[in-house]
mmCIF file of C-alpha atoms in Angstrom:
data_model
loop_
_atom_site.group_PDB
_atom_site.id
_atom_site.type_symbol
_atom_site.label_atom_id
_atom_site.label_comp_id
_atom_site.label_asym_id
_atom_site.label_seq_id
_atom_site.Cartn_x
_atom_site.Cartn_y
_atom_site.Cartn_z
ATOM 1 C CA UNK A 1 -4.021 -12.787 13.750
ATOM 2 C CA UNK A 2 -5.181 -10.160 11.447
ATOM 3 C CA UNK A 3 -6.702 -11.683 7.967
ATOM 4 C CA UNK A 4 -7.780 -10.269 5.063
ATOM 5 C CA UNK A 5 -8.821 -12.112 2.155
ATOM 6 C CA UNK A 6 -10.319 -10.273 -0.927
ATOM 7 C CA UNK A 7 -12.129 -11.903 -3.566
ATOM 8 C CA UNK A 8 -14.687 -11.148 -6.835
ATOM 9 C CA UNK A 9 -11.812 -10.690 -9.079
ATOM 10 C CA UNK A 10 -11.659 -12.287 -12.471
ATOM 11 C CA UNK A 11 -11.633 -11.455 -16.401
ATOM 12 C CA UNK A 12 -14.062 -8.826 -17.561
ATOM 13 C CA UNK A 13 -14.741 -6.967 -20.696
ATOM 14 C CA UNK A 14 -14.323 -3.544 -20.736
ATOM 15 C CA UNK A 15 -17.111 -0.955 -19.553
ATOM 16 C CA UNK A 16 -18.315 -3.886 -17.693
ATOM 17 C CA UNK A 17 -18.613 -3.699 -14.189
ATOM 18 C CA UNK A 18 -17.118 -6.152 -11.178
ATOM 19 C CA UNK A 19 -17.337 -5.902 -7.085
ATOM 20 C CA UNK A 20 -14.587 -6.421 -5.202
ATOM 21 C CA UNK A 21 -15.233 -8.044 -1.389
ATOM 22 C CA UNK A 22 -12.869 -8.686 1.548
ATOM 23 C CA UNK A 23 -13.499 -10.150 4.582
ATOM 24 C CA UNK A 24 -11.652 -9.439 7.804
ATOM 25 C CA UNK A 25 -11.172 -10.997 11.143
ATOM 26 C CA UNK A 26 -8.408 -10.895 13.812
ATOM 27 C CA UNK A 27 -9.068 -7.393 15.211
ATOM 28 C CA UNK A 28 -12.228 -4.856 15.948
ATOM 29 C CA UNK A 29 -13.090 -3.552 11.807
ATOM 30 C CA UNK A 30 -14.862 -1.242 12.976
ATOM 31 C CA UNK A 31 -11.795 0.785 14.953
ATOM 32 C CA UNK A 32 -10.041 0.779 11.789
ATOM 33 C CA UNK A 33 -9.996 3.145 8.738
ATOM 34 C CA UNK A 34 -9.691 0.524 5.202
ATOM 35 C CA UNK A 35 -8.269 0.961 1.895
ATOM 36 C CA UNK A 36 -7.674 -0.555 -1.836
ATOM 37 C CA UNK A 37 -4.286 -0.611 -3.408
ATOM 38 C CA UNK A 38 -3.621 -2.072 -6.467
ATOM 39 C CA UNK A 39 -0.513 -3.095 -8.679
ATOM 40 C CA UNK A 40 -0.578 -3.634 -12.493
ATOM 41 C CA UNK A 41 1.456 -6.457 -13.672
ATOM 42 C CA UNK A 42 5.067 -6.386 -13.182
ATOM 43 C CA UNK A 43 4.270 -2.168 -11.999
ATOM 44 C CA UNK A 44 4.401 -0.516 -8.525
ATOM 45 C CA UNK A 45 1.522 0.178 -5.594
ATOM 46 C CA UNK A 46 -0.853 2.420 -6.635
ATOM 47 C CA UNK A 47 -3.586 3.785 -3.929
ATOM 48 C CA UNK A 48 -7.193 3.789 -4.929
ATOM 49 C CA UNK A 49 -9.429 4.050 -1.872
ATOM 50 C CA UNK A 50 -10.285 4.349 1.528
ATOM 51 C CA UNK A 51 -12.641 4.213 3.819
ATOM 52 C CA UNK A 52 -12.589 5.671 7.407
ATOM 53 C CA UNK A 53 -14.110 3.647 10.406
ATOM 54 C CA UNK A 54 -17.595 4.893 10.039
ATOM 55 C CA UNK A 55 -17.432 5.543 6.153
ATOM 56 C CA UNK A 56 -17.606 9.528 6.991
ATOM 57 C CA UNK A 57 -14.298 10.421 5.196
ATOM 58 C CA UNK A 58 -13.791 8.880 1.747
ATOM 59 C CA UNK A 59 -11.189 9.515 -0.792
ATOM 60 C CA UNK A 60 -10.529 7.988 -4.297
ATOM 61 C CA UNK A 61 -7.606 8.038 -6.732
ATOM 62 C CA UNK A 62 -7.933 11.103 -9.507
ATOM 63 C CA UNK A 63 -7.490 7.570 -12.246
ATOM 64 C CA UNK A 64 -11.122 6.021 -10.706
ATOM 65 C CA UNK A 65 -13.013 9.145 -9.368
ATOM 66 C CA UNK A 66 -16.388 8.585 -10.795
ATOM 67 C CA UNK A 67 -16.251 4.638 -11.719
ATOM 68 C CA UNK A 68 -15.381 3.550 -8.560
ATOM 69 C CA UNK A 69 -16.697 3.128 -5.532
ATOM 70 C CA UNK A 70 -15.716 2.304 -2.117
ATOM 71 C CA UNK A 71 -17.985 0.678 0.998
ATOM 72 C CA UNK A 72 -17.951 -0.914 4.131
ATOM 73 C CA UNK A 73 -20.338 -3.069 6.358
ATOM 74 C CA UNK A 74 -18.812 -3.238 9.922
ATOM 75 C CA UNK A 75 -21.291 -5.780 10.999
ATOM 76 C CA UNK A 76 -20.217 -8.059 8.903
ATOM 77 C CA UNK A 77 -16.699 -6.949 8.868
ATOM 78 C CA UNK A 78 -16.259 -6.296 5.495
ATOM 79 C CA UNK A 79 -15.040 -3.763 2.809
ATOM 80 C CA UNK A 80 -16.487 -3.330 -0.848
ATOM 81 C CA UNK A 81 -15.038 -2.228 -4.331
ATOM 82 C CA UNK A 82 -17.623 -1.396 -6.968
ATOM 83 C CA UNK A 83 -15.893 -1.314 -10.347
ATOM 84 C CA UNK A 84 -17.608 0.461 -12.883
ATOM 85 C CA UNK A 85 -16.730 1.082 -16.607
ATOM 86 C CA UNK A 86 -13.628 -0.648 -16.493
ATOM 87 C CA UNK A 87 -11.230 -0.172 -18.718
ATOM 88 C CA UNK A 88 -7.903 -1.845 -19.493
ATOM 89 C CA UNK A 89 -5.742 0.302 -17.172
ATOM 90 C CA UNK A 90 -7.536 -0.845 -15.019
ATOM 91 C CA UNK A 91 -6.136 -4.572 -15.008
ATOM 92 C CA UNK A 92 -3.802 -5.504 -11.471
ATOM 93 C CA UNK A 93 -3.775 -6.900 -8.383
ATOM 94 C CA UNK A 94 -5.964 -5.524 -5.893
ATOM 95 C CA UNK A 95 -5.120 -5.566 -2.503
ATOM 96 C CA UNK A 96 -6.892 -4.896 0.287
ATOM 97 C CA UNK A 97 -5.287 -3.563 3.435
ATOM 98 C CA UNK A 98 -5.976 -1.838 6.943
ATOM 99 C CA UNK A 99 -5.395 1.557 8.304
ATOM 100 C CA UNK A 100 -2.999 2.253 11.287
ATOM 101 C CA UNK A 101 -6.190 4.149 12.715
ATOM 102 C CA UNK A 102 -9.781 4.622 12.881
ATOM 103 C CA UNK A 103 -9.054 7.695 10.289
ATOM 104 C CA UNK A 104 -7.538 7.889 6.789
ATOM 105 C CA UNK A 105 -4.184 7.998 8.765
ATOM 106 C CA UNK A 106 -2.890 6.369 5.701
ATOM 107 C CA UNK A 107 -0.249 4.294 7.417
ATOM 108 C CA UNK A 108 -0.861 0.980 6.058
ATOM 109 C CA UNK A 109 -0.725 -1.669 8.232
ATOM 110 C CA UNK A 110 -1.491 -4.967 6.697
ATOM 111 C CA UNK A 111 -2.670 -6.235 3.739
ATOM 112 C CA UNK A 112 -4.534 -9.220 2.115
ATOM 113 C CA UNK A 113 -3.023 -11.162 -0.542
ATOM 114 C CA UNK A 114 -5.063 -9.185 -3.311
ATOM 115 C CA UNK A 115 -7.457 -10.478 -5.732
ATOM 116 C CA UNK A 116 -6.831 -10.447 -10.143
ATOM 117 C CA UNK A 117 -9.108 -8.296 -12.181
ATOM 118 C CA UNK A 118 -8.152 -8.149 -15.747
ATOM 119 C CA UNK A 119 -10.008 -6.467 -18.405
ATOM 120 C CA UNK A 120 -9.864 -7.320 -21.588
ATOM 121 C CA UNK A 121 -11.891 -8.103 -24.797
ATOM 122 C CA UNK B 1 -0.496 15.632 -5.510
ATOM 123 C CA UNK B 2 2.195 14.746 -4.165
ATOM 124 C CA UNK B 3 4.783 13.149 -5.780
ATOM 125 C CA UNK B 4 7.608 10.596 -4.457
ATOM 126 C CA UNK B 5 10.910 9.527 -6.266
ATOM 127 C CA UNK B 6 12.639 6.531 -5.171
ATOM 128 C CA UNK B 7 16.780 5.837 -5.945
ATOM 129 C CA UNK B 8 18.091 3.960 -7.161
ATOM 130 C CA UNK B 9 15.562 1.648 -9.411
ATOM 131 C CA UNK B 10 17.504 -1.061 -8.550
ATOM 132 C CA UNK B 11 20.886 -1.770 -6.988
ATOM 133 C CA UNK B 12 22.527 -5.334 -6.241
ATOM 134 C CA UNK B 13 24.528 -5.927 -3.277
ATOM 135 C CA UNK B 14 25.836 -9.054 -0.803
ATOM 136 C CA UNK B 15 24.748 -10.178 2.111
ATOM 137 C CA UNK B 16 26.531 -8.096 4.958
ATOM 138 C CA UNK B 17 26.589 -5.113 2.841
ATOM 139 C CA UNK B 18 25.308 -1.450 4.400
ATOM 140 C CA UNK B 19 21.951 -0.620 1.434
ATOM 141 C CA UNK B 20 21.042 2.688 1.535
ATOM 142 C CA UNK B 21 17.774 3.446 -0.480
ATOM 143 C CA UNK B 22 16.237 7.714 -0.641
ATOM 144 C CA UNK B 23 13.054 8.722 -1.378
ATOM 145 C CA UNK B 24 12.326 12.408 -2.022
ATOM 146 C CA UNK B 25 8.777 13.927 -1.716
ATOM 147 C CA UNK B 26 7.960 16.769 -3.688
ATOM 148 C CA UNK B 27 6.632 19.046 -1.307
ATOM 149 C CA UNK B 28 7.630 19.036 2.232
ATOM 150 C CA UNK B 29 5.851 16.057 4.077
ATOM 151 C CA UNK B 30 6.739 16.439 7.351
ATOM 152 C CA UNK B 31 7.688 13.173 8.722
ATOM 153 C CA UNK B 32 4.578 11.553 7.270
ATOM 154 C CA UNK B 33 6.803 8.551 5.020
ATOM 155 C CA UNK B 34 6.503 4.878 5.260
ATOM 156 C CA UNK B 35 7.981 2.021 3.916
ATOM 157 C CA UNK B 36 7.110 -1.246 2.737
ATOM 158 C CA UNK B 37 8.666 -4.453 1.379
ATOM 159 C CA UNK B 38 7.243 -6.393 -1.146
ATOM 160 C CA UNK B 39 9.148 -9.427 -1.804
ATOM 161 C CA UNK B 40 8.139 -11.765 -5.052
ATOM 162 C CA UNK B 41 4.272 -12.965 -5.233
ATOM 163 C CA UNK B 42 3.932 -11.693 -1.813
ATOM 164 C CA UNK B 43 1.624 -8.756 -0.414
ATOM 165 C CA UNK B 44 3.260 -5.394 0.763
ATOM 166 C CA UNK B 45 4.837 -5.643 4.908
ATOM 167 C CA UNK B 46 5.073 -2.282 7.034
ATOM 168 C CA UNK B 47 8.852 -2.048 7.799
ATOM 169 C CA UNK B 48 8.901 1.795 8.764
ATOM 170 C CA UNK B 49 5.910 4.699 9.525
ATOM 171 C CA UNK B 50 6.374 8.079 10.336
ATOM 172 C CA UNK B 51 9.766 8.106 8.474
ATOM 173 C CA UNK B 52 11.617 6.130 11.874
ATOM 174 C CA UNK B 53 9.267 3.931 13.915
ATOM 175 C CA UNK B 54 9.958 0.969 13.652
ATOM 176 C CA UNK B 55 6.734 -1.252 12.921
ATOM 177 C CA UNK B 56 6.272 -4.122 15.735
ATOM 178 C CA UNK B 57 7.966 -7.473 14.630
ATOM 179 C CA UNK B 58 10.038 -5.772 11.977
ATOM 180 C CA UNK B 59 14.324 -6.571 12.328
ATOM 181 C CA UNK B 60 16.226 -3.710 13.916
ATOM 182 C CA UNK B 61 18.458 -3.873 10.943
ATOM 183 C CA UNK B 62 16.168 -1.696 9.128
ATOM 184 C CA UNK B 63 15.904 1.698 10.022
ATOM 185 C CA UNK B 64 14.634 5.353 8.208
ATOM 186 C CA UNK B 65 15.555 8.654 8.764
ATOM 187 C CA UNK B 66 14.462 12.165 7.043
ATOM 188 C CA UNK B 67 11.797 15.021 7.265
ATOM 189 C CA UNK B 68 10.693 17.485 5.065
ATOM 190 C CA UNK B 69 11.215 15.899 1.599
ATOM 191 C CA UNK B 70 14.428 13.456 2.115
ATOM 192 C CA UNK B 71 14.175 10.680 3.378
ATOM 193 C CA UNK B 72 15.986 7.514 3.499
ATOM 194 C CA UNK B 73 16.202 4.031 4.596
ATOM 195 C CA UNK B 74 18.966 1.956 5.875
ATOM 196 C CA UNK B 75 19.567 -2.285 5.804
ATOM 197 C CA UNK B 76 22.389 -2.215 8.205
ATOM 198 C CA UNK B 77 23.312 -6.000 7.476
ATOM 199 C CA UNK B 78 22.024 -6.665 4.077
ATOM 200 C CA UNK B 79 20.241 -10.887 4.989
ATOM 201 C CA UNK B 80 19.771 -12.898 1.979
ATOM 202 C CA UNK B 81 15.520 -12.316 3.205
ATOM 203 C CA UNK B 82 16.183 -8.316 2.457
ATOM 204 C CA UNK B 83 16.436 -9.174 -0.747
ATOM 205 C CA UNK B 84 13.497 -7.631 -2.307
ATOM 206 C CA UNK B 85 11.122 -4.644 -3.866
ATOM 207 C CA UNK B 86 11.044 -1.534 -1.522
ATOM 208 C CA UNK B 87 8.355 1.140 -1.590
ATOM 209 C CA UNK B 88 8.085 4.416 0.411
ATOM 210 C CA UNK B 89 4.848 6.039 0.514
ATOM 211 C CA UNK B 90 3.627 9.263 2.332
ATOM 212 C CA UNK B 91 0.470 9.763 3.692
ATOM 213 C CA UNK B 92 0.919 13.794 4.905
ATOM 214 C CA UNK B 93 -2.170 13.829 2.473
ATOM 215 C CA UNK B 94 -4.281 11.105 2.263
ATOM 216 C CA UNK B 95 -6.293 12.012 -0.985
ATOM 217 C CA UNK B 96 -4.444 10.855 -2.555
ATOM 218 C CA UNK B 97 -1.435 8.412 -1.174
ATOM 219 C CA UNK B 98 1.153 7.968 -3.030
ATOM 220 C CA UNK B 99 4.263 5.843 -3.640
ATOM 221 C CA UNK B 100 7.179 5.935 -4.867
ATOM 222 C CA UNK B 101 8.362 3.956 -7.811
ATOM 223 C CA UNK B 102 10.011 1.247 -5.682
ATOM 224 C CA UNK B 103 13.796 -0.093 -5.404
ATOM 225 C CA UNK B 104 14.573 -3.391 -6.231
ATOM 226 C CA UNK B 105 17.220 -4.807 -4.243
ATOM 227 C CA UNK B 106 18.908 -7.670 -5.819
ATOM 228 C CA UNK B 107 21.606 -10.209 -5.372
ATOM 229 C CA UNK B 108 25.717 -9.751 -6.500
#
């Protein structure tokens, strides 16, 4: 069974920073392109990341270019936010959630239960 | 980038009924649209890729159609678990995806 549980989320003021982990297991990571998603309160699925198999082919949402950074470590089956300069906008539901394919197919095939950042003073 | 329009926002409907939800893409996308369901407090489920497969586990009730920039999904039998948020997204470029702005399909 395929599980993904993020976690690191919590309350932070902005232009603070906060890292973002999930942890896989259930299939091979490393045959599988990765990718953040997040949803603001009570909003709709916004794309911020991914990651392809081998982290050769990365792409980032225009709204976190520069602040954000994505990362994997396929021996330990995991995939990495670093959240930089935060800023209120910034505040949702993070989900983290696996490729159809060992590229940035971009067919999203499953997805964790997401983890809460919320920035605020 | 490319942009996607869901409609409706919202429509209501009973169990049984035949829910038809578009999405239109704002350039041609080819047949590279998904869809997703998102049901309260839950994460996102696969119901649709590539505008008409089917995703493994996924009722036959639900099924898309479309290329280019229309696209659409059916419920054939609306089942009081359909009721929920649904998303299309296309990933015919994948910096960035996007989605659309979701349909919410509620209860009469």
């Amino acid at each position: 069974e395929v599980q993904l549980v993020e976690s690191g989320g919590g309350l932070v003021q902005p232009g603070r920073s906060l890292r973002l982990s999930c942890a896989t297991s259930g299939f091979t990571f490393d045959d599988y392109a990765m990718h953040w998603v997040r949803q603001a309160p009570g909003k709709g699925l916004e794309w911020v990341s991914g990651v392809s198999w081998n982290s050769g082919s990365i792409g980032y949402a225009d709204s976190v270019k520069g602040r954000f950074t994505i990362s994997r470590d396929n021996a330990k089956n995991s995939l990495y936010l670093q959240m930089n300069s935060l800023r209120a906008e910034d505040t949702a539901l993070y989900y983290c959630a696996k490729d159809q394919r060992i590229t940035l197919f971009g067919v999203v095939e499953y997805w964790g239960q997401g983890t809460l950042v919320t920035v605020s003073s | 980038d490319i942009q996607m329009t869901q409609s409706p926002s919202s429509l209501s409907a009973s169990v049984g009924d035949r829910v038809t939800i578009t999405c239109r893409a704002s350039q041609s996308i080819s047949s590279y649209l998904n869809w997703y369901q998102q049901k309260p407090g839950k994460a996102p489920k696969l119901l649709i890729y590539g505008a008409s497969s089917l995703q493994s586990g996924v009722s036959s009730r639900f099924s898309g159609s479309g290329s280019g920039t229309d696209f659409t999904l059916i419920i054939s039998s609306l089942q009081p678990e359909d009721f929920a948020t649904y998303y299309c997204q296309q990933s015919y470029s994948t910096r960035p995806l996007t989605f659309g702005g979701g349909t919410k399909v509620e209860i009469k």
